mmCIF file of C-alpha atoms in Angstrom:
data_model
loop_
_atom_site.group_PDB
_atom_site.id
_atom_site.type_symbol
_atom_site.label_atom_id
_atom_site.label_comp_id
_atom_site.label_asym_id
_atom_site.label_seq_id
_atom_site.Cartn_x
_atom_site.Cartn_y
_atom_site.Cartn_z
ATOM 1 C CA ASN A 1 0.000 0.000 0.000
ATOM 2 C CA ALA A 2 1.976 2.993 -1.283
ATOM 3 C CA GLY A 3 -0.660 5.681 -0.515
ATOM 4 C CA VAL A 4 -0.429 8.693 -2.827
ATOM 5 C CA THR A 5 2.526 8.694 -5.212
ATOM 6 C CA GLN A 6 3.623 11.847 -7.005
ATOM 7 C CA THR A 7 6.192 12.098 -9.754
ATOM 8 C CA PRO A 8 8.507 13.785 -10.397
ATOM 9 C CA LYS A 9 9.731 15.142 -7.048
ATOM 10 C CA PHE A 10 11.601 18.033 -8.665
ATOM 11 C CA GLN A 11 11.280 19.682 -12.049
ATOM 12 C CA VAL A 12 12.724 22.740 -13.777
ATOM 13 C CA LEU A 13 10.869 24.055 -16.818
ATOM 14 C CA LYS A 14 11.495 26.878 -19.219
ATOM 15 C CA THR A 15 8.730 29.394 -19.792
ATOM 16 C CA GLY A 16 6.315 28.062 -22.383
ATOM 17 C CA GLN A 17 7.132 24.396 -21.914
ATOM 18 C CA SER A 18 4.419 21.923 -21.051
ATOM 19 C CA MET A 19 4.518 19.025 -18.673
ATOM 20 C CA THR A 20 2.357 16.630 -16.690
ATOM 21 C CA LEU A 21 2.621 16.037 -12.969
ATOM 22 C CA GLN A 22 1.614 12.501 -12.165
ATOM 23 C CA CYS A 23 -0.459 11.398 -9.183
ATOM 24 C CA ALA A 24 -1.562 7.872 -8.360
ATOM 25 C CA GLN A 25 -3.247 6.382 -5.301
ATOM 26 C CA ASP A 26 -3.838 2.747 -4.408
ATOM 27 C CA MET A 27 -6.394 3.220 -1.630
ATOM 28 C CA ASN A 28 -9.482 3.159 -3.868
ATOM 29 C CA HIS A 29 -10.227 6.733 -2.877
ATOM 30 C CA GLU A 30 -12.948 8.402 -4.911
ATOM 31 C CA TYR A 31 -11.952 11.982 -4.152
ATOM 32 C CA MET A 32 -8.704 13.429 -5.501
ATOM 33 C CA SER A 33 -7.396 16.954 -5.724
ATOM 34 C CA TRP A 34 -4.416 19.110 -6.587
ATOM 35 C CA TYR A 35 -3.071 21.949 -4.460
ATOM 36 C CA ARG A 36 -0.261 24.389 -4.873
ATOM 37 C CA GLN A 37 1.635 25.749 -1.904
ATOM 38 C CA ASP A 38 3.396 29.095 -1.988
ATOM 39 C CA PRO A 39 5.194 30.731 0.966
ATOM 40 C CA GLY A 40 2.760 32.454 3.304
ATOM 41 C CA MET A 41 -0.286 31.458 1.258
ATOM 42 C CA GLY A 42 -1.105 28.017 2.563
ATOM 43 C CA LEU A 43 -2.556 25.449 0.196
ATOM 44 C CA ARG A 44 -4.699 26.598 -2.696
ATOM 45 C CA LEU A 45 -7.007 24.225 -4.532
ATOM 46 C CA ILE A 46 -6.337 23.950 -8.264
ATOM 47 C CA HIS A 47 -8.690 21.194 -9.464
ATOM 48 C CA TYR A 48 -10.501 18.311 -7.868
ATOM 49 C CA SER A 49 -12.390 15.163 -8.830
ATOM 50 C CA VAL A 50 -15.159 13.318 -6.996
ATOM 51 C CA GLY A 51 -14.775 10.210 -9.116
ATOM 52 C CA ALA A 52 -13.593 8.796 -12.418
ATOM 53 C CA GLY A 53 -14.753 10.919 -15.323
ATOM 54 C CA ILE A 54 -15.681 13.903 -13.121
ATOM 55 C CA THR A 55 -13.477 16.948 -12.548
ATOM 56 C CA ASP A 56 -14.091 20.503 -11.429
ATOM 57 C CA GLN A 57 -12.212 23.737 -10.821
ATOM 58 C CA GLY A 58 -10.867 24.944 -7.535
ATOM 59 C CA GLU A 59 -9.627 28.392 -6.465
ATOM 60 C CA VAL A 60 -6.749 28.779 -8.935
ATOM 61 C CA PRO A 61 -7.456 26.637 -12.040
ATOM 62 C CA ASN A 62 -6.067 28.924 -14.759
ATOM 63 C CA GLY A 63 -3.109 27.443 -16.631
ATOM 64 C CA TYR A 64 -3.833 23.890 -15.466
ATOM 65 C CA ASN A 65 -5.807 20.988 -16.897
ATOM 66 C CA VAL A 66 -6.786 17.699 -15.294
ATOM 67 C CA SER A 67 -8.484 14.471 -16.275
ATOM 68 C CA ARG A 68 -9.665 11.452 -14.289
ATOM 69 C CA SER A 69 -9.943 8.444 -16.567
ATOM 70 C CA THR A 70 -9.416 5.940 -13.728
ATOM 71 C CA THR A 71 -10.031 5.951 -9.982
ATOM 72 C CA GLU A 72 -6.302 5.606 -9.338
ATOM 73 C CA ASP A 73 -4.784 8.369 -11.471
ATOM 74 C CA PHE A 74 -5.249 12.136 -11.499
ATOM 75 C CA PRO A 75 -2.595 13.882 -13.624
ATOM 76 C CA LEU A 76 -2.132 17.652 -13.643
ATOM 77 C CA ARG A 77 -1.092 19.264 -16.924
ATOM 78 C CA LEU A 78 0.637 22.598 -17.350
ATOM 79 C CA LEU A 79 0.006 23.623 -20.940
ATOM 80 C CA SER A 80 2.418 26.557 -21.186
ATOM 81 C CA ALA A 81 4.478 27.033 -18.037
ATOM 82 C CA ALA A 82 4.901 30.510 -16.582
ATOM 83 C CA PRO A 83 7.204 31.732 -13.774
ATOM 84 C CA SER A 84 4.071 32.370 -11.673
ATOM 85 C CA GLN A 85 3.549 28.608 -11.602
ATOM 86 C CA THR A 86 6.755 28.078 -9.644
ATOM 87 C CA SER A 87 5.474 26.348 -6.540
ATOM 88 C CA VAL A 88 5.218 23.103 -4.626
ATOM 89 C CA TYR A 89 2.371 20.961 -5.890
ATOM 90 C CA PHE A 90 0.558 18.431 -3.731
ATOM 91 C CA CYS A 91 -1.868 15.776 -4.819
ATOM 92 C CA ALA A 92 -4.293 14.477 -2.194
ATOM 93 C CA SER A 93 -6.976 11.825 -2.030
ATOM 94 C CA SER A 94 -9.715 10.675 0.298
ATOM 95 C CA TYR A 95 -12.904 8.704 0.559
ATOM 96 C CA SER A 96 -15.815 10.590 -0.902
ATOM 97 C CA LEU A 97 -18.234 12.685 1.074
ATOM 98 C CA LEU A 98 -21.066 10.322 0.231
ATOM 99 C CA SER A 99 -19.413 7.093 1.342
ATOM 100 C CA SER A 100 -17.820 8.283 4.564
ATOM 101 C CA GLY A 101 -20.810 8.728 6.830
ATOM 102 C CA GLN A 102 -21.154 11.682 9.155
ATOM 103 C CA GLY A 103 -19.338 14.798 8.076
ATOM 104 C CA ALA A 104 -16.734 15.011 5.385
ATOM 105 C CA PHE A 105 -14.514 11.957 5.003
ATOM 106 C CA GLY A 106 -15.627 10.374 8.277
ATOM 107 C CA ASP A 107 -12.479 10.317 10.410
ATOM 108 C CA TYR A 108 -10.030 9.891 7.572
ATOM 109 C CA GLY A 109 -9.194 13.258 6.067
ATOM 110 C CA TYR A 110 -6.910 13.738 3.127
ATOM 111 C CA THR A 111 -3.864 11.628 2.355
ATOM 112 C CA PHE A 112 -1.263 13.802 0.667
ATOM 113 C CA GLY A 113 1.514 12.849 -1.708
ATOM 114 C CA SER A 114 5.070 13.964 -0.956
ATOM 115 C CA GLY A 115 4.869 16.835 -3.430
ATOM 116 C CA THR A 116 6.491 18.078 -6.624
ATOM 117 C CA ARG A 117 8.744 21.114 -6.413
ATOM 118 C CA LEU A 118 8.419 22.945 -9.728
ATOM 119 C CA THR A 119 10.571 25.842 -10.882
ATOM 120 C CA VAL A 120 9.761 27.735 -14.061
ATOM 121 C CA VAL A 121 12.575 29.907 -15.390
ATOM 122 C CA GLY B 17 -13.389 34.789 0.459
ATOM 123 C CA GLN B 18 -13.654 31.057 0.782
ATOM 124 C CA GLN B 19 -10.671 30.530 3.040
ATOM 125 C CA VAL B 20 -10.539 30.244 6.774
ATOM 126 C CA MET B 21 -8.414 32.719 8.706
ATOM 127 C CA GLN B 22 -5.673 31.379 10.931
ATOM 128 C CA ILE B 23 -3.771 33.188 13.652
ATOM 129 C CA PRO B 24 -1.058 33.674 14.560
ATOM 130 C CA GLN B 25 1.037 33.303 11.423
ATOM 131 C CA TYR B 26 4.147 32.429 13.422
ATOM 132 C CA GLN B 27 4.764 31.328 16.984
ATOM 133 C CA HIS B 28 8.111 30.821 18.669
ATOM 134 C CA VAL B 29 8.037 29.040 22.030
ATOM 135 C CA GLN B 30 10.508 27.585 24.468
ATOM 136 C CA GLU B 31 10.288 23.837 24.823
ATOM 137 C CA GLY B 32 7.786 23.049 27.565
ATOM 138 C CA GLU B 33 5.609 26.081 26.914
ATOM 139 C CA ASP B 34 2.067 25.763 25.607
ATOM 140 C CA PHE B 35 0.950 26.727 22.094
ATOM 141 C CA THR B 36 -2.422 27.586 20.590
ATOM 142 C CA THR B 37 -3.491 28.305 17.024
ATOM 143 C CA TYR B 38 -6.912 29.604 16.051
ATOM 144 C CA CYS B 39 -9.013 29.139 12.966
ATOM 145 C CA ASN B 40 -11.927 31.468 12.180
ATOM 146 C CA SER B 41 -14.607 31.458 9.517
ATOM 147 C CA SER B 42 -17.187 34.086 8.616
ATOM 148 C CA THR B 43 -19.667 31.318 7.776
ATOM 149 C CA THR B 44 -20.919 28.330 9.732
ATOM 150 C CA LEU B 45 -18.789 25.276 9.113
ATOM 151 C CA SER B 46 -20.134 21.760 8.589
ATOM 152 C CA ASN B 47 -16.861 20.391 9.899
ATOM 153 C CA ILE B 48 -13.218 21.353 10.260
ATOM 154 C CA GLN B 49 -10.040 19.379 9.825
ATOM 155 C CA TRP B 50 -6.540 19.947 11.189
ATOM 156 C CA TYR B 51 -3.275 19.028 9.517
ATOM 157 C CA LYS B 52 0.400 19.208 10.436
ATOM 158 C CA GLN B 53 3.203 19.777 7.958
ATOM 159 C CA ARG B 54 6.785 19.215 9.058
ATOM 160 C CA PRO B 55 9.468 21.376 7.388
ATOM 161 C CA GLY B 56 10.067 20.044 3.881
ATOM 162 C CA GLY B 57 7.248 17.535 4.229
ATOM 163 C CA HIS B 58 3.658 17.164 3.207
ATOM 164 C CA PRO B 59 0.510 17.852 5.254
ATOM 165 C CA VAL B 60 -0.618 14.998 7.488
ATOM 166 C CA PHE B 61 -4.198 14.679 8.701
ATOM 167 C CA LEU B 62 -4.591 15.054 12.454
ATOM 168 C CA ILE B 63 -8.300 15.168 13.204
ATOM 169 C CA GLN B 64 -11.774 16.191 12.101
ATOM 170 C CA LEU B 65 -14.349 18.013 14.253
ATOM 171 C CA VAL B 66 -18.016 17.871 13.346
ATOM 172 C CA LYS B 67 -20.226 18.700 16.332
ATOM 173 C CA SER B 68 -20.838 22.079 17.910
ATOM 174 C CA GLY B 69 -18.657 22.493 21.009
ATOM 175 C CA GLU B 70 -16.774 19.290 20.270
ATOM 176 C CA VAL B 71 -13.470 18.715 22.065
ATOM 177 C CA LYS B 72 -11.067 15.974 21.052
ATOM 178 C CA LYS B 73 -7.670 15.102 22.507
ATOM 179 C CA GLN B 74 -4.664 13.381 21.075
ATOM 180 C CA LYS B 75 -2.030 13.042 23.798
ATOM 181 C CA ARG B 76 -0.783 16.644 24.325
ATOM 182 C CA LEU B 77 -2.995 18.068 21.529
ATOM 183 C CA THR B 78 -6.481 19.387 22.284
ATOM 184 C CA PHE B 79 -8.828 20.350 19.458
ATOM 185 C CA GLN B 80 -11.968 22.415 19.958
ATOM 186 C CA PHE B 81 -14.870 23.349 17.704
ATOM 187 C CA GLY B 82 -16.777 26.469 18.672
ATOM 188 C CA GLU B 83 -20.384 26.413 19.784
ATOM 189 C CA ALA B 84 -21.412 28.407 16.734
ATOM 190 C CA LYS B 85 -19.246 26.211 14.468
ATOM 191 C CA LYS B 86 -17.422 29.269 13.135
ATOM 192 C CA ASN B 87 -14.104 28.800 14.874
ATOM 193 C CA SER B 88 -11.747 26.135 16.060
ATOM 194 C CA SER B 89 -8.539 25.884 18.004
ATOM 195 C CA LEU B 90 -5.603 23.553 18.420
ATOM 196 C CA HIS B 91 -3.769 23.661 21.747
ATOM 197 C CA ILE B 92 -0.510 21.872 22.447
ATOM 198 C CA THR B 93 0.465 21.394 26.082
ATOM 199 C CA ALA B 94 4.157 21.388 27.000
ATOM 200 C CA THR B 95 5.569 21.644 23.500
ATOM 201 C CA GLN B 96 8.427 19.432 22.379
ATOM 202 C CA THR B 97 10.876 19.902 19.509
ATOM 203 C CA THR B 98 8.964 17.215 17.608
ATOM 204 C CA ASP B 99 5.992 19.626 17.468
ATOM 205 C CA VAL B 100 7.873 21.915 15.068
ATOM 206 C CA GLY B 101 5.993 22.478 11.826
ATOM 207 C CA THR B 102 3.074 24.315 10.302
ATOM 208 C CA TYR B 103 -0.449 23.599 11.473
ATOM 209 C CA PHE B 104 -3.316 24.081 9.037
ATOM 210 C CA CYS B 105 -7.052 24.042 9.455
ATOM 211 C CA SER B 106 -9.283 23.128 6.533
ATOM 212 C CA LYS B 107 -12.958 23.599 5.772
ATOM 213 C CA ASN B 108 -15.092 22.152 3.013
ATOM 214 C CA ASN B 109 -17.724 23.812 0.890
ATOM 215 C CA PHE B 110 -19.581 21.619 -1.581
ATOM 216 C CA ASN B 111 -16.719 19.225 -2.305
ATOM 217 C CA LYS B 112 -14.104 21.992 -2.273
ATOM 218 C CA PHE B 113 -11.662 21.919 0.612
ATOM 219 C CA TYR B 114 -10.031 25.197 1.603
ATOM 220 C CA PHE B 115 -7.010 25.556 3.829
ATOM 221 C CA GLY B 116 -6.029 28.356 6.127
ATOM 222 C CA SER B 117 -2.618 29.957 5.643
ATOM 223 C CA GLY B 118 -1.260 28.004 8.590
ATOM 224 C CA THR B 119 0.543 28.729 11.836
ATOM 225 C CA LYS B 120 4.252 28.016 11.786
ATOM 226 C CA LEU B 121 5.478 26.742 15.146
ATOM 227 C CA ASN B 122 9.118 26.883 16.146
ATOM 228 C CA VAL B 123 10.194 25.257 19.406
ATOM 229 C CA LYS B 124 13.503 26.224 21.004
ATOM 230 C CA PRO B 125 15.154 23.404 22.957
#
């Protein structure tokens, strides 16, 4: 049981390049999401998915695309990287709101990946 | 906005002193979660509070949910160097989970 696996751990891109950050979970979690973390700004939600085939925007979706073709995988695509996208990116997963009983996620909360540190020059 | 407000932003304590971080929302919360992130690490789920006035304890950590479900607090008794990190609260709004900006705790040995 590996939990949430993110690759790569580090990446340097040139402005305008595209890339995909990979995220995979083996816990059969229905809910997956992507966050970016910048100094002093906490975690900001980029996109999320409540199940395979369903995605939606978070607080800061511009410049990012996602897809959810399987329960396990939730890749994040940067179409044309910009220096403003320099950040640490975290993927997270959890049981869905509907299947967890009282409150959100029951007593489980999010499981986060170890993060991808992205620098755009 | 959608986020929850956390204070203080930073807290420096001597080992053995107590520590408290507060999380406030302008709207009533259905629940609130707390996470800890060690330096260089990723956030780790600590606990979820659901009921008005709820108090939960985990060893030296005490979590409270306000009666009006608009605020929450995390209190650490007799801090240790292993408590160093950033503590985040998180709220959800229709499948979207928003995090506060966090309280960074530094513990001097």
